[in-house]
XYZ file of C-alpha atoms in Angstrom:
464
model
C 0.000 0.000 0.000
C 1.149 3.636 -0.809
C 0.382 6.199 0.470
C 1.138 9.942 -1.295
C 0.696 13.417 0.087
C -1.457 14.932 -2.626
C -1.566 18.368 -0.979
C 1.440 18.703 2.100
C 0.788 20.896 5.036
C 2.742 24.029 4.774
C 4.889 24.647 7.444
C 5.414 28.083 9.285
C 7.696 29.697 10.677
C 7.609 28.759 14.017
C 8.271 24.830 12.523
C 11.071 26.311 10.386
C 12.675 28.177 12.912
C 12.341 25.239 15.303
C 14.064 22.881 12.624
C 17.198 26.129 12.651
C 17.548 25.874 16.282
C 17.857 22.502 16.443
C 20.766 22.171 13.702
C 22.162 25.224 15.671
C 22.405 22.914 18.885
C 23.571 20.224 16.998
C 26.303 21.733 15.882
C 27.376 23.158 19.289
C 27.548 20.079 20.439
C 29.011 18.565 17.790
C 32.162 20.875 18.283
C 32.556 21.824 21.894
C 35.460 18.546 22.173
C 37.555 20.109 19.701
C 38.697 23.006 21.880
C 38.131 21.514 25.406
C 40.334 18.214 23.962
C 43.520 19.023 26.737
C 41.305 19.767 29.275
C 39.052 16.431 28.577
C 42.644 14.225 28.600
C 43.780 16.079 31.728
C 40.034 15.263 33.633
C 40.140 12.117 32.206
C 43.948 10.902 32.809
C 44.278 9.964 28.867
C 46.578 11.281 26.445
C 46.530 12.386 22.696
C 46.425 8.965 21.097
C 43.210 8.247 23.372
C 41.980 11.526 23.227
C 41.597 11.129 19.037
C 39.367 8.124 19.308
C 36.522 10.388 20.569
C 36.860 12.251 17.229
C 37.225 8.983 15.095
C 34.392 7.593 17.467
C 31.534 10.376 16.386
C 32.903 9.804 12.687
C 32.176 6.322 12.207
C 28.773 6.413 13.888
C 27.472 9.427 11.917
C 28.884 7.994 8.714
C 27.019 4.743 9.820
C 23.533 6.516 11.095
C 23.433 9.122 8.141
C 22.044 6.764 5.398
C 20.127 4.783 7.700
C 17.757 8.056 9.231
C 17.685 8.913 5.484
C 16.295 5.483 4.614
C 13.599 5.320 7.526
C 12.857 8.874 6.926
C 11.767 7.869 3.531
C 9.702 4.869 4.800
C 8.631 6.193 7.732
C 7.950 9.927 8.125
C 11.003 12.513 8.748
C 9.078 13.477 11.592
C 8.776 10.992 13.672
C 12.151 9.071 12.832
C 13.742 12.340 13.470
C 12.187 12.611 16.920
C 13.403 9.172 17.841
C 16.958 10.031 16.539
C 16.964 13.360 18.744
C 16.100 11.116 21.707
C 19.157 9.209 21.109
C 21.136 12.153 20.586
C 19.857 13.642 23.747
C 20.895 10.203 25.432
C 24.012 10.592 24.261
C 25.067 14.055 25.407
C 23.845 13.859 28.752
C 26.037 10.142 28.976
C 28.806 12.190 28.166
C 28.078 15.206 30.554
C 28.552 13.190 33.417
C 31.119 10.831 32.335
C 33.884 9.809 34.488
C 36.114 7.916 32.504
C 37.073 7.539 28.788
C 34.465 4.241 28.217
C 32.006 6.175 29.299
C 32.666 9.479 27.566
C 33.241 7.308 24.347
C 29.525 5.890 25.023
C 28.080 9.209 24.960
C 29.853 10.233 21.889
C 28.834 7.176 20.198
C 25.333 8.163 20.896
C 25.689 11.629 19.693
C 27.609 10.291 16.355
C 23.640 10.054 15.223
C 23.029 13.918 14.878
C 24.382 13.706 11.797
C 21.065 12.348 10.336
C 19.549 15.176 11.329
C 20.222 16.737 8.048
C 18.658 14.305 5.537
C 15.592 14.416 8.158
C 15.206 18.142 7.836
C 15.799 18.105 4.086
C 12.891 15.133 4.112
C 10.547 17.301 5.959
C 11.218 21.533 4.385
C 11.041 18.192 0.750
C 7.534 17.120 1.818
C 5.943 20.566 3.287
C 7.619 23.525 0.965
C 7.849 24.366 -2.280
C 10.977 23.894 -4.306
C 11.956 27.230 -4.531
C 11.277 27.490 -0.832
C 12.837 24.082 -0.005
C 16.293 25.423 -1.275
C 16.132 28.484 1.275
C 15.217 25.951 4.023
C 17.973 23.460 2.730
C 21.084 26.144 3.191
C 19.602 28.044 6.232
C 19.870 24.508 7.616
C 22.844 24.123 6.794
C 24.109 27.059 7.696
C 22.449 27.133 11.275
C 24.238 23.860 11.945
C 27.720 25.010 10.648
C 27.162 28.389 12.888
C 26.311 25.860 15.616
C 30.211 24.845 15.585
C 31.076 28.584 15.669
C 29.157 28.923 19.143
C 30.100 25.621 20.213
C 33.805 26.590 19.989
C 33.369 29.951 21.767
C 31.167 28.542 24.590
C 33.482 25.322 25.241
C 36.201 26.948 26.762
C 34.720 29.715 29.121
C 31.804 27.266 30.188
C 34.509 24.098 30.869
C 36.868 26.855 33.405
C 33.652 28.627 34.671
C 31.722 25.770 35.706
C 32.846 22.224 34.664
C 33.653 20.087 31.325
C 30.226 18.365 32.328
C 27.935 21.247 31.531
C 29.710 21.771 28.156
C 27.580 18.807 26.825
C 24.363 19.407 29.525
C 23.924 23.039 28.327
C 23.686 22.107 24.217
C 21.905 19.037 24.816
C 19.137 20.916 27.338
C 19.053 23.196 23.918
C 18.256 19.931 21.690
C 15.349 19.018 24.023
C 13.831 21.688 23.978
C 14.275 22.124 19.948
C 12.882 18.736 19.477
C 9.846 19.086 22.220
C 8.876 22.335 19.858
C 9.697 20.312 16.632
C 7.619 17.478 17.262
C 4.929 19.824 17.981
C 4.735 22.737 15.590
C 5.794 20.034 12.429
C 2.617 18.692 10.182
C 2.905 15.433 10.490
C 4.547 13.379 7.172
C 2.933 9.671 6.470
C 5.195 7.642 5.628
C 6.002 7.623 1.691
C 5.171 3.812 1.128
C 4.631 0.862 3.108
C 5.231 -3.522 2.119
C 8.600 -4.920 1.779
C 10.481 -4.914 4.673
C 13.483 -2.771 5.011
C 17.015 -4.438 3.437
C 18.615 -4.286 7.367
C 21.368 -6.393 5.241
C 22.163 -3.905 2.572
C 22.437 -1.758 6.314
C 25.050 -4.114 7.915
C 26.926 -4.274 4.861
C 26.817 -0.713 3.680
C 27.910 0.279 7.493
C 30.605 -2.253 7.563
C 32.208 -0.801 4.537
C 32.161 2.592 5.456
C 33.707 1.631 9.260
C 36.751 -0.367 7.422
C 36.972 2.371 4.513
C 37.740 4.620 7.253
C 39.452 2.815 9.901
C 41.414 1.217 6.724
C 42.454 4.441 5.742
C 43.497 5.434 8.456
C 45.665 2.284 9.571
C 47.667 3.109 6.525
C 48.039 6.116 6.050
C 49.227 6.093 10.055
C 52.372 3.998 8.267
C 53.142 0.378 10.021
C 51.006 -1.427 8.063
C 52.942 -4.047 5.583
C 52.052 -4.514 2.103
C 50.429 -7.113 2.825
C 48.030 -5.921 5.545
C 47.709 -2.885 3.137
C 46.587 -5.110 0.498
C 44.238 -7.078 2.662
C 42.988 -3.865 3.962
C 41.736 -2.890 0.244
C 40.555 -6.618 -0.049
C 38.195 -6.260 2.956
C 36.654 -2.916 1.825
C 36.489 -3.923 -1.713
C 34.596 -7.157 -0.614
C 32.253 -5.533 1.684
C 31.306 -2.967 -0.877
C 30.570 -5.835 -3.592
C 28.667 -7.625 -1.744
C 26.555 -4.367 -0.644
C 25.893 -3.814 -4.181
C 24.734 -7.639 -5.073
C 22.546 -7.126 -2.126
C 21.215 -3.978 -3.661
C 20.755 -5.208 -6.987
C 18.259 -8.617 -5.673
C 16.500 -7.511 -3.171
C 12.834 -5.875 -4.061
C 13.075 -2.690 -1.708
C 16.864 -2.041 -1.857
C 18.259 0.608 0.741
C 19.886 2.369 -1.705
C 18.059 2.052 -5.439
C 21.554 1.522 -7.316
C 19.425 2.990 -10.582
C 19.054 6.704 -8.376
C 22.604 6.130 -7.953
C 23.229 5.967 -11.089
C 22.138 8.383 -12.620
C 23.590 11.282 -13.797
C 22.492 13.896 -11.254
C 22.800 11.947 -8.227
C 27.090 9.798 -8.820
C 27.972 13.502 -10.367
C 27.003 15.260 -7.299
C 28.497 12.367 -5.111
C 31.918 12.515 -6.803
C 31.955 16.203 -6.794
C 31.276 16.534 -3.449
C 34.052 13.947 -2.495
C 36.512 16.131 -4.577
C 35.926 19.085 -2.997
C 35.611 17.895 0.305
C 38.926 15.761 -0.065
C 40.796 19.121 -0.700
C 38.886 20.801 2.423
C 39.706 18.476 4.277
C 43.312 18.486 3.321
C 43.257 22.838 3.702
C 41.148 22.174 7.344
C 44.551 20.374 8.261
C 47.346 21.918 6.586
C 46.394 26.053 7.694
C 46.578 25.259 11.531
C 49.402 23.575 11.489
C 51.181 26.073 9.100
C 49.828 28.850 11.664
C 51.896 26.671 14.716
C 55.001 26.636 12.619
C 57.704 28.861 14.792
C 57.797 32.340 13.650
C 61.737 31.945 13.737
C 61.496 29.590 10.956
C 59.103 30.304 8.003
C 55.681 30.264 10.116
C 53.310 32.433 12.582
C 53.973 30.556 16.217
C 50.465 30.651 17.101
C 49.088 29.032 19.426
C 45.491 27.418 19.883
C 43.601 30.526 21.414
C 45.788 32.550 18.595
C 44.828 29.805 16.013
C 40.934 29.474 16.880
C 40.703 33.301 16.462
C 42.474 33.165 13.171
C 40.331 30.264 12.033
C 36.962 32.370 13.515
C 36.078 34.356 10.012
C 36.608 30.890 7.731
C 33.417 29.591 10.520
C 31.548 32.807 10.011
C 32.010 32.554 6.002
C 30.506 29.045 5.833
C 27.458 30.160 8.736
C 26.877 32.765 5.830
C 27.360 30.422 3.061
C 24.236 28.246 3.516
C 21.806 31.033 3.241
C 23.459 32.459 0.425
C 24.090 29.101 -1.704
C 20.168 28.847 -1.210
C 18.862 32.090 -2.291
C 21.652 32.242 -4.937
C 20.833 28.228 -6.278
C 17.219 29.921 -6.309
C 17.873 32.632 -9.045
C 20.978 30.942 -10.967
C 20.955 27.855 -10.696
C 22.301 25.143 -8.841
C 24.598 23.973 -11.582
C 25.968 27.998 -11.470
C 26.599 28.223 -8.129
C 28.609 25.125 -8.094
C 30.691 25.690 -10.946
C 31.732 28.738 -9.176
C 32.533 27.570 -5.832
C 34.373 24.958 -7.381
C 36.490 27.445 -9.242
C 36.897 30.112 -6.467
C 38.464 27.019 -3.923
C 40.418 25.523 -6.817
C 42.236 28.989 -7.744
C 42.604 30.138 -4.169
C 44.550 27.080 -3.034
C 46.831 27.591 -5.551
C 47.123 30.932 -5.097
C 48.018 29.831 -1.385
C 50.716 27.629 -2.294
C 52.979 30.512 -3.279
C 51.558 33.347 -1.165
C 51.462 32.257 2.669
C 53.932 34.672 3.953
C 51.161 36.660 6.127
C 48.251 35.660 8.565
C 46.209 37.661 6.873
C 46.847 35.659 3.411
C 46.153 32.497 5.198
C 43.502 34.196 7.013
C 41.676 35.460 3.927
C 42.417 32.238 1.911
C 40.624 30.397 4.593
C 37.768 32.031 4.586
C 37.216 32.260 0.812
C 37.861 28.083 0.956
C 35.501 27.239 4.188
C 32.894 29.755 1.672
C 33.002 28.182 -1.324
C 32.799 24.547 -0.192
C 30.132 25.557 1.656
C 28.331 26.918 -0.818
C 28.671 24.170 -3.603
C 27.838 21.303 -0.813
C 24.578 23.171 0.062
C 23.870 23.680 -3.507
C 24.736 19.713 -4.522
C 22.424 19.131 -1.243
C 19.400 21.310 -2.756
C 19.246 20.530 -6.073
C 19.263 16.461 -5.002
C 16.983 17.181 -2.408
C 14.740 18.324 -5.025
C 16.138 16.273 -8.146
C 15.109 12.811 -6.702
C 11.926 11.441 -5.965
C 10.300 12.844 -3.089
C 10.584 9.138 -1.700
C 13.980 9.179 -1.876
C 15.181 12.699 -0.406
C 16.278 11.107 2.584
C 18.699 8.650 1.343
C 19.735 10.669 -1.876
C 20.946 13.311 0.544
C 22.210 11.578 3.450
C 25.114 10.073 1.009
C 25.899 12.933 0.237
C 26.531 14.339 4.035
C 28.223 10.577 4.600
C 30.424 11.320 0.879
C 31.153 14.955 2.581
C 32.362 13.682 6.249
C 34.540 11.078 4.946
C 35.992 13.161 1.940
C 36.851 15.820 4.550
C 38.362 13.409 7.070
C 40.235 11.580 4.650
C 41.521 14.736 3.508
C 43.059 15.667 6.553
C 44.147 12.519 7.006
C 46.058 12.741 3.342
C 47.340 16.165 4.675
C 49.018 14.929 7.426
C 50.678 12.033 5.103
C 52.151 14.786 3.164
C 53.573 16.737 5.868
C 54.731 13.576 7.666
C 57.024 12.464 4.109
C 57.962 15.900 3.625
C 59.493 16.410 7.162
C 63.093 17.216 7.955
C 65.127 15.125 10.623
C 67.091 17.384 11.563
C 64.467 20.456 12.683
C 61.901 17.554 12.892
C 59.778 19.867 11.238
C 57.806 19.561 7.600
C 59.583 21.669 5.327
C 58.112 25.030 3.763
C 58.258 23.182 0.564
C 55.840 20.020 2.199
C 53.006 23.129 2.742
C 53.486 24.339 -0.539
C 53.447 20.400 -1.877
C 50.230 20.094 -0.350
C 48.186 23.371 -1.230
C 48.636 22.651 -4.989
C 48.039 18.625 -4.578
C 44.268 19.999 -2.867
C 44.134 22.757 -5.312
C 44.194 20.170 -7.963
C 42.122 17.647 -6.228
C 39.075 20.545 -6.184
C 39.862 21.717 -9.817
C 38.923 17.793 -11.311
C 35.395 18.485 -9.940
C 35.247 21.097 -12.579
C 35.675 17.681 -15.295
C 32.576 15.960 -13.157
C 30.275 19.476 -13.016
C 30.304 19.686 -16.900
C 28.682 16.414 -17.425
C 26.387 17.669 -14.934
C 23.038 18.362 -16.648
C 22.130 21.954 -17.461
C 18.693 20.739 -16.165
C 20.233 20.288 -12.708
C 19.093 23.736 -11.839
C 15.386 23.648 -10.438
């Protein structure tokens, strides 16, 4: 039995602006670990090594949860799925706000990996209850609420960790989420869900989660070095076997969690390659600016320092918090196609422009912000014009592999940036050389430019 929405509820404002405030506490608590990190491994008696699995942790689960909210978003109704994800997300930052060990604190973070289907939910829902023209708006203010969210969340974590305690770092943004979601789940029409009958393929689930856990932990086993070439071998084995199998799963079962034929087509692998492009060079800039910042000012860098470094780093957050809103509207009038093509060209030329001028903050400064703008605005744009490019039955899937493509592109980026400054530093300083930074702005520089190849093939048509 299906059943179709013939004439959707229109939501209001106050359902809109609840849907805002809730990506906006999402992202603060997404980000308040970052800058709290030597604090957390001082409370917690654990040192860096440790301290990086609650980054890696959050990864892997929103990389895992991601296409499955999408999926039972579709089925079920973004509404209701998205209230039972929230609940879990709630469980999972107040786990962590009174954590007394590492186990415990890596609970809580697993728990909160699952905000990261909040997107695809909120795309499902602005999908189902706006127009398109509208649902573009909705889709970068979004996404621009819940990159802002990081902006606050790395402000607040400091002075409310030394004022008070590390534990009401995660109470204060998750009291915020309850209350987002109590106002969500009451001012949003509801959404029936989109079709009912075959049950869902929980085996395409297991396998498509398995593959993205050992694409990432994979990667990151070898690019840490150690590995032999064997175990690097058997590493791409084990990925490459998952992944086959997820797709013979896809292509016999009757309700597939991914169609492979949406996949497939032109608007939806165009957008998921360019998105990996551009977020592989992002990621590779997100890594490479801080740590040219920290270089010593008696060699060839700045000697900053974190507070110096956060500060520096503050108008790159602002630029992408602006971004959303602006890749909406602008998608609106020119096209989503437009806007793309010209973020991909403004990160492209400004990373190589930063491979030969980084003698200034301000240069890196600028560069930054001009990078964390333009990505922005071409991944809200890819997000929009899928959002509305798909079937309305498959908004949720379509664009939570897209936020999955964009998490892992960006951490495998920085993961390829540290590579390059690991083989390009010198014994004797033990420091990468000015050469390595230079190396590595033109390598992402180039990485973002081959989108350009994939956005040409993109249909005209991909514009709403």
């Amino acid at each position: 039995m299906t059943v179709t929405l013939e004439s959707p509820v229109r939501i209001g404002k106050p359902a809109l602006g609840a849907l805002g405030a809730l990506a906006l506490a999402l992202g603060t608590l997404q980000a308040v670990v970052e800058p709290s990190l030597p604090l957390l491994q001082h409370d917690l008696g654990i040192g860096p090594a440790e301290g990086s699995l609650i980054f890696i942790t959050l990864l892997i689960t929103g990389a895992v949860v991601a296409p499955i909210a999408g999926k039972l978003g579709d089925r079920y109704g973004g509404r209701r799925v998205l209230v039972v994800l929230m609940t879990v997300v709630s469980a999972g930052g107040l786990i962590s706000s009174v954590a007394p060990n590492l186990p415990v604190l890596l609970l809580g973070q697993v728990l909160q990996g699952a905000m990261v289907g909040a997107l695809p939910l909120s795309f499902i829902l602005v999908r189902k209850h706006l127009p398109p023209g509208q649902t573009q708006v909705a889709v970068g203010v979004v996404s621009g609420l819940f990159t802002g969210g990081s902006l606050v969340g790395m402000l607040i974590a400091g002075p409310i960790a030394e004022g008070l305690s590390r534990h009401w770092m995660f109470a204060i943004p998750t009291i915020a989420i309850i209350a987002a979601t109590l106002v969500v789940a009451r001012s949003m029409p509801d959404d029936p869900p989109a079709e009912s009958g075959p049950r869902i393929d929980w085996l395409g689930v297991i396998l498509l989660s398995c593959t993205l856990i050992a694409l990432v932990l994979g990667f990151m086993a070898v690019t840490g070095g150690g590995l032999s070439p064997l175990a690097t071998g058997a590493v791409t084995v084990v990925v490459a076997a998952l992944a086959t199998g997820w797709v013979a799963v896809e292509r016999r079962v009757s309700s597939p969690m991914v169609d492979l034929r949406m996949l497939a087509s032109p608007a939806m692998w165009s957008s998921c390659v360019v998105t990996l492009l551009m977020s592989l060079g992002f990621g590779m800039t997100v890594y490479l600016v801080p740590q040219l910042f920290s270089v010593s000012a008696e060699d060839y860098g700045f000697g900053a320092d974190s507070s110096d470094i956060g500060l520096f780093l503050l108008p790159a957050t602002i630029a992408g918090i602006a971004a959303g809103t602006v890749a909406g509207m602008a998608s609106r009038r020119f096209g989503a196609r437009a806007v793309i093509t010209a973020g991909t060209i403004v990160t492209a030329g400004t990373l190589i422009v930063l491979s030969s001028l980084h003698d200034a903050t301000w240069q890196l400064i600028v560069a930054r912000a001009l990078i964390g703008f333009a990505v922005s605005v071409s991944a809200t744009a890819l997000l929009a014009s899928t959002a509305t490019a798909v079937a309305a039955k498959d908004t949720g899937i379509a664009t939570s592999l897209l936020v999955v493509t964009r998490v892992v592109g960006v951490a495998l980026g920085a993961q390829a940036g540290g590579v390059i400054l690991e083989a390009g530093t010198d014994p004797a300083s033990d420091l990468p050389t000015e050469a390595t930074f230079t190396t590595g702005f033109i390598i992402a520089g180039v990485i973002a430019a081959l989108s350009l190849l994939v956005v040409r093939v993109m249909k005209k048509g991909t514009q709403p």
